[in-house]
Short mmCIF file of C-alpha atoms and ligand atoms in Angstrom, two decimals:
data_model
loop_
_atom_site.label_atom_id
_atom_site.label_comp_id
_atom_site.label_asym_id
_atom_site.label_seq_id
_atom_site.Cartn_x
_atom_site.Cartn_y
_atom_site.Cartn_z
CA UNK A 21 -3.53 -14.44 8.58
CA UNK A 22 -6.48 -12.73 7.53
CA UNK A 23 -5.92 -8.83 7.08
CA UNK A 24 -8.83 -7.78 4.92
CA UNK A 25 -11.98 -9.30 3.76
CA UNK A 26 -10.48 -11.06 0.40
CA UNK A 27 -6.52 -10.98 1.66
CA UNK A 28 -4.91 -13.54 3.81
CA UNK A 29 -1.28 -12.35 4.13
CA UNK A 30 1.94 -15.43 4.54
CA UNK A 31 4.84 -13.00 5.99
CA UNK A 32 8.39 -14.22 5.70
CA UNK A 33 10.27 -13.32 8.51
CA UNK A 34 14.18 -12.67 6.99
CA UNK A 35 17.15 -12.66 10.16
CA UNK A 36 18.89 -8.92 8.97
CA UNK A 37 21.98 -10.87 9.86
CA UNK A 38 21.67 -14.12 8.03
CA UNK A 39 23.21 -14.29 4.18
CA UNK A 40 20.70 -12.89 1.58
CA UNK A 41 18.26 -10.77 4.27
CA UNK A 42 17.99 -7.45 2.56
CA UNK A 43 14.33 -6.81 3.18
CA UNK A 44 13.60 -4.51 6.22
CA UNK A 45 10.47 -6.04 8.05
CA UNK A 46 10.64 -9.41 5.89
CA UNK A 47 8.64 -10.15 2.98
CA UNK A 48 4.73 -10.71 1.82
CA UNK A 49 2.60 -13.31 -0.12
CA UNK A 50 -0.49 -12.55 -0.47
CA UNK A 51 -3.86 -15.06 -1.01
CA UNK A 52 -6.41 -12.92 -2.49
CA UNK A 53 -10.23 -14.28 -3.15
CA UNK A 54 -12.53 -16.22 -0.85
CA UNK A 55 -10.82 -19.55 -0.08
CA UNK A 56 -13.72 -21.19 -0.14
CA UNK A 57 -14.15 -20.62 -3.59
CA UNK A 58 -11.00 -19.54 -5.47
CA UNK A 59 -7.72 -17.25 -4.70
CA UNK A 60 -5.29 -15.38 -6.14
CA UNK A 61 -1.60 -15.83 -4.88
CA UNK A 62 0.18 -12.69 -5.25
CA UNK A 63 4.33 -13.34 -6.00
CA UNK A 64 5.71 -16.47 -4.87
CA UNK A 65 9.26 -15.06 -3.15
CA UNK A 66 12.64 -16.30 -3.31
CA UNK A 67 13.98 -19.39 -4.58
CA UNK A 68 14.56 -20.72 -0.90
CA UNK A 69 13.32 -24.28 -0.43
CA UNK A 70 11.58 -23.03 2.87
CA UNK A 71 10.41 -19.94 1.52
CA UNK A 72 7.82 -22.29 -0.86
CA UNK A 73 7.56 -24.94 1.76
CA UNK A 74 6.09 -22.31 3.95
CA UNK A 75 4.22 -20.69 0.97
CA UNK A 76 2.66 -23.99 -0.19
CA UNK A 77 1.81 -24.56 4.07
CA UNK A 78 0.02 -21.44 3.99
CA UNK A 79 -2.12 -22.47 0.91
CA UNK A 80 -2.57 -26.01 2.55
CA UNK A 81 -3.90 -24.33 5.91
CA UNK A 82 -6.31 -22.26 3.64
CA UNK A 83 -8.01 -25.49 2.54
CA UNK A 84 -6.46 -25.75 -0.74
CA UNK A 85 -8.83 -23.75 -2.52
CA UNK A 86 -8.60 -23.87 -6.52
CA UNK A 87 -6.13 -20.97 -7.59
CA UNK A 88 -7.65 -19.02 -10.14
CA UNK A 89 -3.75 -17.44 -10.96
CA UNK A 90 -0.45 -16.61 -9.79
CA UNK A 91 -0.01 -12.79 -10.18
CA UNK A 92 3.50 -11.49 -10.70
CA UNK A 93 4.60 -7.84 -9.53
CA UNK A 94 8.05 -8.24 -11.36
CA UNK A 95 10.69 -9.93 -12.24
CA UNK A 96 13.60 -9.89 -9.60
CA UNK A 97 14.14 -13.38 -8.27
CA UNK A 98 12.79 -12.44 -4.84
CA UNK A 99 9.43 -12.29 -6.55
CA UNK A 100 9.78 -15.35 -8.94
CA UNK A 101 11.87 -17.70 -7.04
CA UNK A 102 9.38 -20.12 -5.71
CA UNK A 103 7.07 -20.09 -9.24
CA UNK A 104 7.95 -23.30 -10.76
CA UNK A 105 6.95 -25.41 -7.62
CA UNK A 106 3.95 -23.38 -6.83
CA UNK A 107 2.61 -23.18 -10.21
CA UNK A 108 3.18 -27.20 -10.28
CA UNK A 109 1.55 -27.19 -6.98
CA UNK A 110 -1.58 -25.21 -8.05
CA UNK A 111 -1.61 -26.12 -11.53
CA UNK A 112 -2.59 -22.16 -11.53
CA UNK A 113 -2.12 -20.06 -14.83
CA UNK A 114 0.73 -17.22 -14.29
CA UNK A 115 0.05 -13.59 -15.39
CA UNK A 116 2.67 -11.18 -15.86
CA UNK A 117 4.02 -8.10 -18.03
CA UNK A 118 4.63 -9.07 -21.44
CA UNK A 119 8.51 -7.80 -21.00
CA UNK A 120 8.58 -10.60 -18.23
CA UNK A 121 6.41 -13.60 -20.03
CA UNK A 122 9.53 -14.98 -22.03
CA UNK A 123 11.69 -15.35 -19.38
CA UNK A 124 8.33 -17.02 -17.25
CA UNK A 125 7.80 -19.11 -20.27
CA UNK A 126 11.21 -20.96 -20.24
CA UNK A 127 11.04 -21.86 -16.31
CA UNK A 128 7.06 -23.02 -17.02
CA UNK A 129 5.18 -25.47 -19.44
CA UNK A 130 3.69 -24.17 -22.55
CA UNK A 131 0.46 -22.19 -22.00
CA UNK A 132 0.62 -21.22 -18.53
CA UNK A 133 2.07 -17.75 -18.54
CA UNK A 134 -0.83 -15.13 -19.74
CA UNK A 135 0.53 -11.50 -20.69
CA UNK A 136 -1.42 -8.84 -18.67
CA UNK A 137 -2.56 -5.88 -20.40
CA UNK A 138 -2.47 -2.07 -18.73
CA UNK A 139 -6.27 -1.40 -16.51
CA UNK A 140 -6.98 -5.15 -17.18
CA UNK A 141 -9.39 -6.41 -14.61
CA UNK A 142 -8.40 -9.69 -13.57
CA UNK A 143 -10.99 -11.95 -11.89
CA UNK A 144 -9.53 -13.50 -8.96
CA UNK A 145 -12.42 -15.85 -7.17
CA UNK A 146 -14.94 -14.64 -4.15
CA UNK A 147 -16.31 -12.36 -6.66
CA UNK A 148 -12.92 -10.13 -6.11
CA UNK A 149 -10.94 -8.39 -8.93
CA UNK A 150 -8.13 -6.32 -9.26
CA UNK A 151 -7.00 -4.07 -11.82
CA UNK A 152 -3.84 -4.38 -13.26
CA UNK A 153 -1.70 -1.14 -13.84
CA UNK A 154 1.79 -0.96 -15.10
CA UNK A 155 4.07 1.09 -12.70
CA UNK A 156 7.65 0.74 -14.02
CA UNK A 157 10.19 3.16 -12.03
CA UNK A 158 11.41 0.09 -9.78
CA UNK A 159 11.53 -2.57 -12.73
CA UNK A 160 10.28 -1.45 -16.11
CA UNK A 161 8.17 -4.69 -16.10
CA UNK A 162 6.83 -3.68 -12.26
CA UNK A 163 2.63 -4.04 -11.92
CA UNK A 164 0.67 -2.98 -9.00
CA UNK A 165 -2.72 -4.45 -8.42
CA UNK A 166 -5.51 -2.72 -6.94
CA UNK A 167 -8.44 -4.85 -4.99
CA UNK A 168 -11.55 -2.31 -5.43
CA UNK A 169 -13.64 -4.60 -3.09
CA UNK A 170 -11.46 -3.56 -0.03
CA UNK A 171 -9.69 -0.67 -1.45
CA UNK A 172 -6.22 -2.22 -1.43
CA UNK A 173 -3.42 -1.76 -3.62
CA UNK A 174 -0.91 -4.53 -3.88
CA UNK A 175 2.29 -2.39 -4.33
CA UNK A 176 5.23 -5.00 -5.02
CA UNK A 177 7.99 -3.04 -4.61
CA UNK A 178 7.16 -0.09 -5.92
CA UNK A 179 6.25 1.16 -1.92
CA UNK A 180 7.64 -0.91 0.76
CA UNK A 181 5.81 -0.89 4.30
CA UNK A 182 9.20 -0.09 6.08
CA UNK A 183 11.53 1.24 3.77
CA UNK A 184 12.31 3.38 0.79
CA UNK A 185 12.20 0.77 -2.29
CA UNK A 186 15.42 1.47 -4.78
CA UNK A 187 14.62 2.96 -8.60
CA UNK A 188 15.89 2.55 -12.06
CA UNK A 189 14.27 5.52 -13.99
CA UNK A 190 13.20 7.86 -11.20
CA UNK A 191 11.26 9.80 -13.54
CA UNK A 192 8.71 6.55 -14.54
CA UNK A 193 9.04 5.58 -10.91
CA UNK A 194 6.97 9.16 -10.13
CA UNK A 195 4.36 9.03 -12.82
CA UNK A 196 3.55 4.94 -11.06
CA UNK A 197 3.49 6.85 -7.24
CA UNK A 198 1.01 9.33 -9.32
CA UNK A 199 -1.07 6.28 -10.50
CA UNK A 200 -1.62 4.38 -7.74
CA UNK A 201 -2.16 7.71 -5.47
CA UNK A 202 -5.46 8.33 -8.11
CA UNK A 203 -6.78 5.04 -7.31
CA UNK A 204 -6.82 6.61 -3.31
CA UNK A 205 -6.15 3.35 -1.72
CA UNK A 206 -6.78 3.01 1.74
CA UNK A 207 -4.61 0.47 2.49
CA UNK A 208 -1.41 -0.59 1.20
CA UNK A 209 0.17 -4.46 1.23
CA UNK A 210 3.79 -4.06 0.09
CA UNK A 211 5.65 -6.98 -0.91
CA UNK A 212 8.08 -6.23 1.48
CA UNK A 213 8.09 -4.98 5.54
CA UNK A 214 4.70 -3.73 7.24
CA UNK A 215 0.83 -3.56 5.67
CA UNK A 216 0.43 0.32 5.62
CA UNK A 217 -2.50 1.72 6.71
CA UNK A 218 -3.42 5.35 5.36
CA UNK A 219 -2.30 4.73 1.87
CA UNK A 220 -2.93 7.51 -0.05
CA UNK A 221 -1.24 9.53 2.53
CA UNK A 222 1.46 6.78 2.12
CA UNK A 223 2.01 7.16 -1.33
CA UNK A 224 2.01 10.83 -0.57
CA UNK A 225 4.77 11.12 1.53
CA UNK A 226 6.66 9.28 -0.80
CA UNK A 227 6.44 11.70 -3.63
CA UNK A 228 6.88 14.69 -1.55
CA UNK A 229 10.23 12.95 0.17
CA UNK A 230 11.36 12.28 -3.45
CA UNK A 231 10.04 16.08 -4.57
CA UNK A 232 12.11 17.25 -1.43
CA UNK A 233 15.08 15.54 -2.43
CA UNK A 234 15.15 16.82 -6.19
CA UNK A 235 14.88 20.42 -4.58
CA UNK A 236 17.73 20.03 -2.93
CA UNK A 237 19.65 18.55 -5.25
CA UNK A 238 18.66 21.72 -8.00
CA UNK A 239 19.68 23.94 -5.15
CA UNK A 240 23.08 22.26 -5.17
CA UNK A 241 23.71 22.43 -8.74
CA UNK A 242 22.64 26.48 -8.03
CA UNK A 243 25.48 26.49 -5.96
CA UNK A 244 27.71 25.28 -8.75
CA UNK A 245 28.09 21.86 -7.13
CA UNK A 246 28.83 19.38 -9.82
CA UNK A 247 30.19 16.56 -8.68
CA UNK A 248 28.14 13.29 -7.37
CA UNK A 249 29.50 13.10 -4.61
CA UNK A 250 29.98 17.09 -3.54
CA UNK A 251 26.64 17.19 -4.08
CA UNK A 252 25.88 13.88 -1.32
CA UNK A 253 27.61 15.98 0.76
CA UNK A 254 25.46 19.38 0.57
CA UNK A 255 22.29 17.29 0.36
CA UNK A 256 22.77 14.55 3.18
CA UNK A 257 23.50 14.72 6.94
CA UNK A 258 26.82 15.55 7.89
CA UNK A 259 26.73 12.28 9.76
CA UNK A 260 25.67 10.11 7.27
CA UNK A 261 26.77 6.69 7.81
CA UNK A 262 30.18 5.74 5.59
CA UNK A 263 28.22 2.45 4.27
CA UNK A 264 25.50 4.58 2.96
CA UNK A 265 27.57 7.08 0.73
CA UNK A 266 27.10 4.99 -1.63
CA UNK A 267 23.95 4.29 -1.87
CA UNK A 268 23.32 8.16 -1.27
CA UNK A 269 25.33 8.29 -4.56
CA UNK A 270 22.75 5.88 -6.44
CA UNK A 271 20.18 7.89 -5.07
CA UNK A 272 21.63 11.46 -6.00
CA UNK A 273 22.17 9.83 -9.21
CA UNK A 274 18.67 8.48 -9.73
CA UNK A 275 17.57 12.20 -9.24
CA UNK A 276 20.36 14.21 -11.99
CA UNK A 277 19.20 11.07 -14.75
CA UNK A 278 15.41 12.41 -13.93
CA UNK A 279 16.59 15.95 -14.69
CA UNK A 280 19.03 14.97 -17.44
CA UNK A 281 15.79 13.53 -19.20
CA UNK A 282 13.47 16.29 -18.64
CA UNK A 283 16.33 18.47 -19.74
CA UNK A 284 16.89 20.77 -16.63
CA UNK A 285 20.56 19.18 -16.22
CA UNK A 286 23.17 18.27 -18.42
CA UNK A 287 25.73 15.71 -18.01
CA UNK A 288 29.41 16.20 -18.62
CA UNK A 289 30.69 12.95 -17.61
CA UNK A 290 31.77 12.90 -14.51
CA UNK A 291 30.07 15.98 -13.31
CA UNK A 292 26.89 17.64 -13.99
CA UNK A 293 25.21 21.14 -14.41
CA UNK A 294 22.04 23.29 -14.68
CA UNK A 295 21.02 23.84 -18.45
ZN1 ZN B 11 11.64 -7.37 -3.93
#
C-alpha cells in the first residue's frame, strides 16, 4: 500500500500466539522510490519462506521496477532473513554498516554488499534520497534513514510504532533518539507495529519516558536501594506482571550501565550505588 508519496509499505501480519511472533503490530518492508522508475527496498524480514514469498509478491504487484538497493537497518535475522533470495531476485546491490558488511558478504556474491558511510545520501530512484545516519543503542551496527522528500524517517528498530524497542548501550541508544529528533521528522515508519504519525513528538516521548525512568531509578539508589531487583520493585507498579520482572530487570539494568558509564553509579557486583 501506498502511505506516502515515494513509500509503498508490505506489512507482515505475525499471530502473537504462533512460534516466533514477538513483534507487537507485525512487521514492515518498505519500497521507497517511484516504481515506475526505480525503488529502494528497505530490510527484507525474517528468514520465513512466506515472509519473502510475500515480499517478492509485493515487488511483483509494484511492476517490478529496477531496484536501485536493498537498504539494511541492522543485523538481527528479522531484518536479514529474506536477503539472499531477494537480492537474487532483484539482482539489487546491498548497503549496510561496515560492522555488518562481512557477515552480508559471506551469505552474498562478491561485490554486492556496499559499506554505508555516516550522513551519506543514498540515491534511491524517483528522484528520492535518504540520508543515512548511524544510530547504534539497539544494535551498534543499527542505521536509520531519513526520506527528506516526504519528511520520513525509516526508524528500524530503533522506535517501534507500538512498542518500546529493547537496548544494548542505553546511553548510545539516547544520543540516536537525539539524532533523528534534529532531523524533525513528521512521520515515522518503524520496522515493526504501526506508521507513527507526529514523529518528532514520537521520538520525544520516547526520550522523556526513558529520562523519567533514569529519575527514578537515581531516586532509588538515594534511598540506598542497591539491589536490581529492590530497585524493580520501588520503580515499577506494584502489580507488575510476574513474566515481566524480568524484563523490568534488563531494563533497570540498561539504565545503572548508562550511569555506570557516565560515572554517576558504581557497580559492586551484584549491587550498585551512587558515586
Ligand atoms: Zn527487529
Amino acid at each position: 500500500m501506498q502511505i506516502a508519496p515515494h513509500v509503498y509499505r508490505h506489512h507482515i501480519e505475525e499471530d502473537p500466539d504462533s512460534f516466533g511472533a514477538m513483534h507487537p503490530g507485525g512487521s514492515n518492508i518498505y519500497f521507497v522510490g517511484d516504481p515506475a522508475d526505480r525503488v529502494a527496498i528497505v530490510d527484507t524480514g525474517e528468514h520465513y519462506r512466506d515472509w519473502t514469498r510475500g515480499i517478492l509478491g509485493y515487488y511483483q504487484k509494484l511492476g517490478r521496477p529496477q531496484v536501485s538497493c536493498i537498504l539494511i537497518s541492522h543485523g538481527h535475522g528479522d531484518h536479514t532473513g529474506g536477503l539472499d533470495r531477494i537480492q537474487e531476485a532483484t539482482g539489487a546491490p546491498v548497503r549496510c554498516h561496515p560492522r555488518l558488511a562481512p557477515r552480508l558478504e559471506r551469505m552474498l556474491d562478491p561485490g554486492i554488499v556496499v559499506k554505508v558511510e555516516d550522513r551519506e545520501t543514498i540515491d534511491l530512484g524517483g528522484s528520492a534520497s535518504a540520508v543515512a545516519l548511524y544510530t547504534p543503542g539497539h544494535e551498534d551496527d543499527h542505521i536509520c534513514y531519513y526520506l527528506a522528500a516526504d519528511n520520513v524517517m525509516f526508524t528500524g528498530d530503533l522506535v517501534l510504532g507500538s512498542s518500546t524497542g529493547s537496548v544494548r548501550n542505553l546511553k548510545q541508544y539516547m544520543h540516536s533518539l537525539e539524532t533523528i529528533a534534529g532531523y524533525n521528522p513528521a512521520r515515522v515508519f518503524p520496522a515493526h507495529g504501526a506508521l507513527v504519525e507526529e514523529g518528532t513528538k514520537y521520538i520525544n516521548s520516547y526520550i522523556a519516558h526513558r529520562n523519567e525512568r533514569e529519575q527514578q531509578v537515581l531516586a532509588a539508589l538515594r534511598k540506598g536501594i542497591t539491589d536490581v531487583y529492590d530497585i524493580v520493585a520501588d520503580v515499577y507498579p506494584r502489580d507488575l506482571r510476574r513474566n515481566l520482572h524480568e524484563a523490568a530487570a534488563r531494563n533497570v539494568r540498561t539504565h545503572l550501565d548508562k550511569l555506570v558509564e557516565e560515572g554517576v553509579v558504581v557497580e559492586h557486583p551484584p549491587t550498585y550505588s551512587l558515586k
